[in-house]
Structures are given as structure tokens and as C-alpha cells.
């Protein structure tokens, strides 16, 4: 890791002996309460820190935005709540809606096609796609899913007006289509898939292993990644578990500049500190 900042020390059987960080292990957390876990009930802030009202006079939260902009998919409207070669091709699109963030009318959509000749699936997501189910499965063992677009899949139902209860399980390779060129069209993070759920499980089944993924992963509770996964993007969650057989997560700084609208926690946080110096 580039840097770790921990006040209460390290757990596990070996403690800091198994922490490999460029800045060592003695740096305490120093941002006080400036950084907190981003909740779906928080006011929606864009990349410039601007808040919104919709309708006028009503502060817009992330959950409000997702709800207002979503293409809703009923439980089992996608057979067995699974996207895989067994699902069959589909193409779903919402009616036009007014997006208060971009101040224009737009649509949300999702499409899926399995290319038997290429041995891979093409998943396209734009806007917000909300699957009203207890869980959604993406792919099966060692399959390849390539996605295009800049969108979010939300899974679950709202509880008490703020919380989403639903899980996402990914058993396939899940990567952005094409190669990344700065300012181009293909690759990650020009194309970004955001996943929002209560819990996200990456390589959840005993036979899943060595998967490659790119994306923005947000869980209100926990993200679990296992079995030598190689993941580029970011995790935002209350708890993460990467203890099962050395999975890796690589943070991609450029992702912050191309997050799909509606992902909590994408607003920059600035901290200014003073230091003393003298010339002799």
C-alpha cells in the first residue's frame, strides 16, 4: 500500500508484521471527523460540492436521486435475478425523466447479449438500473462479462426510507470493454459500472477463483473479495474482507473524475494544514 493511517493499531495473528506500506505503520489517522462513511441519506453533492433541491425546497439525497432516475426492474423480471448465458438477451429502457443534476431530460437503460462465438457477454448500463430483489447474480464461474457505459446497478428494497437490503454476487470476470486511452471511449475508467447493495460478494462460490474486475463498488454493509481476485477501482463500505487467499484491490485515482452520478462519496474532501519553516 502507498500509505496507512491507523490510530488503534493492527489486528490479526501477526499485527503490523503483515502490513506492507510505503509510509510504515506508525502514522496515526489525522483527518479527525472530516471523512465519514457516505450514507445514501446524505445530501447529494456533485464533484464541485454543489447540493441540489428537487422539487424546489426539498434537499436532494443520494437515495432520492437513485429513486427518481431509476429504471425499475421487478423481482425475477430478469429470470432468476441472474445475468449469465442462461438469461437470454434483453434490452430495457426507461421512459424519459428529468435529471436535476444535469438539468435535462434523459433515460436509464440496461441491455445484455451473450456472444457465443466470442465466449463473452456484453452488458451495457446507462443511468440508474434498480433491481427490486433480495439478490442479483452476475455471471457464473470463470465467464467473461464486458460492460460499456457509465451507469449504476442498485439491488434491493428501501427499508425505513434510507437503507437498501439486497446483495450482489459476482462469479464472473467483470471488466470495462476496450482499452483505456485518456479522453477516449473505451476501457476503464472511461466506462464505469457502479454496484450499490447492502452486501457485495466477489467470487462468492467455492469454485470461483482468480477473477478480474473493474468498477465502483458501494455496500451499505460489507464487501467480501476472495480467491486471488484482481480488482481495479474502489471499495466504499462499512466493512471489507479481503482475507481469503490474497485477493488484491487497486485504487484508480482517475475513477474519481468519471463516477456515475448517484455514487455516494464522490465529492473531493480538502484539508489544509499549516507548518513552520525558517530560512537561515
Coordinates of C-alpha atoms in Angstrom, one line a residue:
X1 CA 0.0 0.0 0.0
X2 CA 1.1 3.6 -0.5
X3 CA 0.0 4.7 3.0
X4 CA -1.8 3.6 6.1
X5 CA -3.1 5.8 8.9
X6 CA -4.3 3.9 11.9
X7 CA -4.8 5.1 15.5
X8 CA -5.8 1.9 17.3
X9 CA -3.1 -0.5 15.9
X10 CA -3.5 -3.6 13.8
X11 CA -5.3 -6.9 14.5
X12 CA -4.7 -10.4 13.2
X13 CA -2.3 -13.0 14.3
X14 CA 0.8 -11.0 13.1
X15 CA -0.4 -7.5 13.6
X16 CA 1.7 -4.9 11.8
X17 CA 4.2 -7.5 10.6
X18 CA 1.9 -8.3 7.8
X19 CA 1.2 -4.7 6.8
X20 CA 3.4 -3.6 3.9
X21 CA 3.0 0.2 3.4
X22 CA 5.3 2.8 1.9
X23 CA 4.8 5.1 4.9
X24 CA 5.4 2.4 7.5
X25 CA 2.9 1.6 10.3
X26 CA 3.4 4.4 12.8
X27 CA 1.3 7.2 11.2
X28 CA -1.9 7.9 13.1
X29 CA -5.2 8.9 11.4
X30 CA -5.1 12.7 11.2
X31 CA -8.3 13.9 9.5
X32 CA -10.5 14.0 12.6
X33 CA -14.1 14.0 11.5
X34 CA -13.6 15.4 8.0
X35 CA -14.1 12.0 6.5
X36 CA -17.1 9.9 7.3
X37 CA -18.9 7.0 5.7
X38 CA -21.1 8.4 2.9
X39 CA -24.7 7.4 3.5
X40 CA -27.4 7.1 0.9
X41 CA -29.4 9.5 3.1
X42 CA -26.7 12.2 2.8
X43 CA -27.4 15.3 0.7
X44 CA -26.4 14.8 -2.9
X45 CA -23.2 16.6 -3.7
X46 CA -21.7 16.8 -7.2
X47 CA -17.9 16.8 -7.9
X48 CA -17.8 20.5 -7.1
X49 CA -19.6 20.1 -3.8
X50 CA -22.8 21.6 -5.1
X51 CA -26.1 20.5 -3.3
X52 CA -29.4 20.2 -5.1
X53 CA -33.1 20.6 -4.3
X54 CA -35.8 18.6 -6.1
X55 CA -38.5 19.6 -6.1
X56 CA -37.5 23.2 -5.1
X57 CA -37.3 23.5 -1.3
X58 CA -36.6 19.8 -0.8
X59 CA -32.9 18.8 -0.3
X60 CA -32.0 16.0 -2.8
X61 CA -30.3 13.0 -1.2
X62 CA -28.4 10.2 -3.0
X63 CA -31.4 7.9 -2.3
X64 CA -33.8 10.4 -3.7
X65 CA -31.6 10.7 -6.9
X66 CA -31.4 7.0 -7.4
X67 CA -35.1 6.5 -6.9
X68 CA -36.1 9.4 -9.2
X69 CA -33.7 8.4 -12.0
X70 CA -34.0 4.6 -11.9
X71 CA -35.3 2.1 -14.4
X72 CA -37.0 -0.3 -12.0
X73 CA -36.8 -4.0 -12.7
X74 CA -39.2 -6.2 -10.8
X75 CA -38.2 -9.3 -8.9
X76 CA -37.5 -12.1 -11.4
X77 CA -38.2 -9.8 -14.4
X78 CA -34.7 -10.9 -15.3
X79 CA -35.1 -14.7 -14.9
X80 CA -33.9 -15.9 -11.5
X81 CA -32.4 -12.5 -10.9
X82 CA -29.2 -13.7 -12.8
X83 CA -27.3 -12.2 -15.7
X84 CA -25.5 -15.0 -17.5
X85 CA -25.5 -17.0 -20.7
X86 CA -28.7 -18.8 -19.4
X87 CA -30.6 -15.5 -19.1
X88 CA -31.2 -14.7 -22.8
X89 CA -30.7 -11.4 -24.4
X90 CA -32.7 -8.4 -23.2
X91 CA -32.9 -4.6 -23.8
X92 CA -34.7 -2.5 -21.2
X93 CA -35.1 1.3 -21.2
X94 CA -36.9 3.8 -19.0
X95 CA -39.3 6.5 -20.0
X96 CA -37.7 9.9 -20.2
X97 CA -37.2 11.7 -16.9
X98 CA -35.8 15.0 -15.7
X99 CA -32.4 14.7 -14.1
X100 CA -32.0 17.5 -11.6
X101 CA -28.2 17.2 -11.6
X102 CA -27.6 17.6 -15.3
X103 CA -30.7 19.8 -15.6
X104 CA -32.0 17.9 -18.7
X105 CA -34.2 15.0 -19.7
X106 CA -32.6 11.7 -20.1
X107 CA -33.2 7.9 -19.8
X108 CA -31.7 4.9 -17.9
X109 CA -31.2 1.6 -19.7
X110 CA -29.7 -1.9 -19.4
X111 CA -29.0 -4.4 -22.2
X112 CA -27.4 -7.9 -22.2
X113 CA -26.2 -10.0 -25.0
X114 CA -24.2 -13.3 -24.8
X115 CA -21.8 -13.7 -27.8
X116 CA -21.5 -17.5 -28.1
X117 CA -18.7 -17.2 -30.8
X118 CA -16.6 -14.9 -28.6
X119 CA -17.5 -16.7 -25.4
X120 CA -18.4 -13.5 -23.5
X121 CA -21.3 -11.3 -22.5
X122 CA -21.8 -7.7 -23.3
X123 CA -23.5 -5.7 -20.6
X124 CA -24.5 -2.1 -21.3
X125 CA -25.7 0.1 -18.4
X126 CA -26.5 3.8 -18.6
X127 CA -28.0 5.9 -15.8
X128 CA -29.6 4.0 -12.8
X129 CA -30.9 0.5 -13.0
X130 CA -32.7 -0.7 -9.8
X131 CA -33.4 -4.4 -9.4
X132 CA -36.1 -4.9 -6.8
X133 CA -34.9 -8.3 -5.5
X134 CA -33.1 -9.8 -2.5
X135 CA -30.1 -10.5 -4.6
X136 CA -28.6 -10.3 -8.1
X137 CA -26.0 -12.8 -9.6
X138 CA -23.6 -11.5 -12.3
X139 CA -22.2 -14.4 -14.3
X140 CA -21.1 -17.9 -13.5
X141 CA -17.7 -19.5 -12.9
X142 CA -14.9 -18.0 -15.0
X143 CA -17.2 -16.4 -17.5
X144 CA -16.3 -13.1 -19.1
X145 CA -18.6 -10.1 -18.9
X146 CA -17.5 -6.9 -20.6
X147 CA -19.5 -3.8 -19.9
X148 CA -19.9 -0.5 -21.6
X149 CA -21.4 2.8 -20.5
X150 CA -21.4 4.9 -17.3
X151 CA -24.1 3.6 -15.0
X152 CA -25.2 2.0 -11.7
X153 CA -27.0 -1.2 -10.8
X154 CA -28.8 -1.0 -7.4
X155 CA -30.1 -4.2 -5.9
X156 CA -32.7 -4.4 -3.0
X157 CA -35.6 -2.6 -1.5
X158 CA -35.6 0.5 0.6
X159 CA -36.1 0.0 4.4
X160 CA -37.1 2.8 6.7
X161 CA -36.7 5.3 3.9
X162 CA -32.9 5.1 4.0
X163 CA -31.5 1.6 3.7
X164 CA -31.3 -0.8 0.8
X165 CA -31.5 -4.5 1.7
X166 CA -30.2 -6.6 -1.2
X167 CA -27.0 -8.4 -2.2
X168 CA -24.9 -8.6 -5.3
X169 CA -22.8 -11.7 -6.1
X170 CA -20.2 -11.7 -8.9
X171 CA -18.8 -15.0 -10.1
X172 CA -17.5 -13.9 -13.5
X173 CA -14.8 -11.6 -14.7
X174 CA -16.4 -8.2 -15.0
X175 CA -14.4 -5.6 -16.9
X176 CA -14.9 -2.5 -19.0
X177 CA -14.9 -3.1 -22.7
X178 CA -11.9 -1.9 -24.8
X179 CA -8.6 -0.4 -23.9
X180 CA -8.2 2.7 -21.8
X181 CA -6.9 5.9 -23.6
X182 CA -7.1 9.2 -21.6
X183 CA -10.0 11.1 -23.0
X184 CA -11.1 8.2 -25.2
X185 CA -14.2 6.0 -25.3
X186 CA -13.1 2.5 -24.2
X187 CA -11.7 0.8 -21.2
X188 CA -11.8 1.7 -17.5
X189 CA -12.5 4.3 -16.2
X190 CA -13.9 5.8 -19.4
X191 CA -16.6 3.2 -18.9
X192 CA -17.6 2.7 -15.3
X193 CA -20.1 0.3 -13.8
X194 CA -21.2 1.2 -10.2
X195 CA -22.7 -1.5 -8.0
X196 CA -24.8 -0.5 -4.9
X197 CA -26.2 -3.0 -2.4
X198 CA -26.3 -3.9 1.2
X199 CA -23.6 -6.5 0.7
X200 CA -21.4 -7.3 -2.3
X201 CA -19.7 -10.7 -2.7
X202 CA -16.9 -11.1 -5.3
X203 CA -16.1 -14.7 -6.1
X204 CA -18.6 -16.0 -3.5
X205 CA -18.8 -19.7 -4.5
X206 CA -16.2 -22.3 -3.6
X207 CA -15.3 -22.9 -7.3
X208 CA -14.8 -19.2 -8.0
X209 CA -11.2 -18.0 -8.2
X210 CA -8.8 -15.6 -9.9
X211 CA -11.4 -13.2 -11.2
X212 CA -10.6 -9.8 -12.8
X213 CA -12.9 -6.9 -12.3
X214 CA -13.1 -3.1 -12.7
X215 CA -15.7 -0.9 -11.2
X216 CA -17.0 1.3 -8.3
X217 CA -18.3 -0.9 -5.5
X218 CA -20.5 0.6 -2.8
X219 CA -22.1 -1.5 0.0
X220 CA -24.0 -0.2 3.0
X221 CA -22.6 -3.1 5.0
X222 CA -19.9 -5.3 3.7
X223 CA -17.8 -6.1 0.6
X224 CA -16.1 -9.6 0.5
X225 CA -13.4 -10.4 -2.1
X226 CA -11.7 -13.8 -2.2
X227 CA -9.6 -16.2 -4.1
X228 CA -6.8 -14.2 -5.8
X229 CA -9.2 -11.6 -7.3
X230 CA -7.6 -8.7 -9.1
X231 CA -9.8 -5.7 -8.9
X232 CA -9.2 -2.2 -10.1
X233 CA -11.5 0.6 -8.9
X234 CA -12.6 1.3 -5.4
X235 CA -14.5 -0.2 -2.4
X236 CA -16.7 2.0 -0.3
X237 CA -18.3 0.1 2.6
X238 CA -18.6 -0.1 6.3
X239 CA -16.5 -3.3 6.4
X240 CA -14.4 -5.1 3.9
X241 CA -13.0 -8.6 4.0
X242 CA -10.0 -9.5 1.7
X243 CA -8.6 -12.1 4.0
X244 CA -9.4 -15.2 1.9
X245 CA -6.4 -16.3 -0.3
X246 CA -4.7 -12.9 -1.1
X247 CA -7.2 -11.0 -3.3
X248 CA -6.0 -7.6 -4.4
X249 CA -7.7 -4.2 -4.8
X250 CA -6.0 -1.5 -6.8
X251 CA -7.3 2.1 -6.3
X252 CA -7.6 4.0 -9.6
X253 CA -7.3 7.8 -8.9
X254 CA -8.8 8.8 -12.3
X255 CA -12.0 7.0 -11.4
X256 CA -12.9 9.9 -9.1
X257 CA -13.3 12.1 -12.2
X258 CA -15.7 9.7 -14.0
X259 CA -18.0 8.3 -11.4
X260 CA -21.6 7.6 -12.5
X261 CA -24.0 10.1 -11.0
X262 CA -25.5 8.8 -7.8
X263 CA -22.5 7.1 -6.2
X264 CA -22.1 8.3 -2.7
X265 CA -18.8 9.6 -1.5
X266 CA -17.5 11.0 -4.8
X267 CA -17.1 14.6 -3.6
X268 CA -13.5 15.7 -3.0
X269 CA -12.5 16.5 0.6
X270 CA -9.9 19.2 1.1
X271 CA -7.8 19.5 4.2
X272 CA -5.4 22.4 4.9
X273 CA -2.7 22.2 7.5
X274 CA 0.0 24.7 8.5
X275 CA 3.7 24.1 9.0
X276 CA 6.5 26.2 10.4
X277 CA 9.7 27.0 8.4
X278 CA 12.6 29.4 8.6
X279 CA 15.4 30.5 6.4
X280 CA 19.0 30.8 7.6

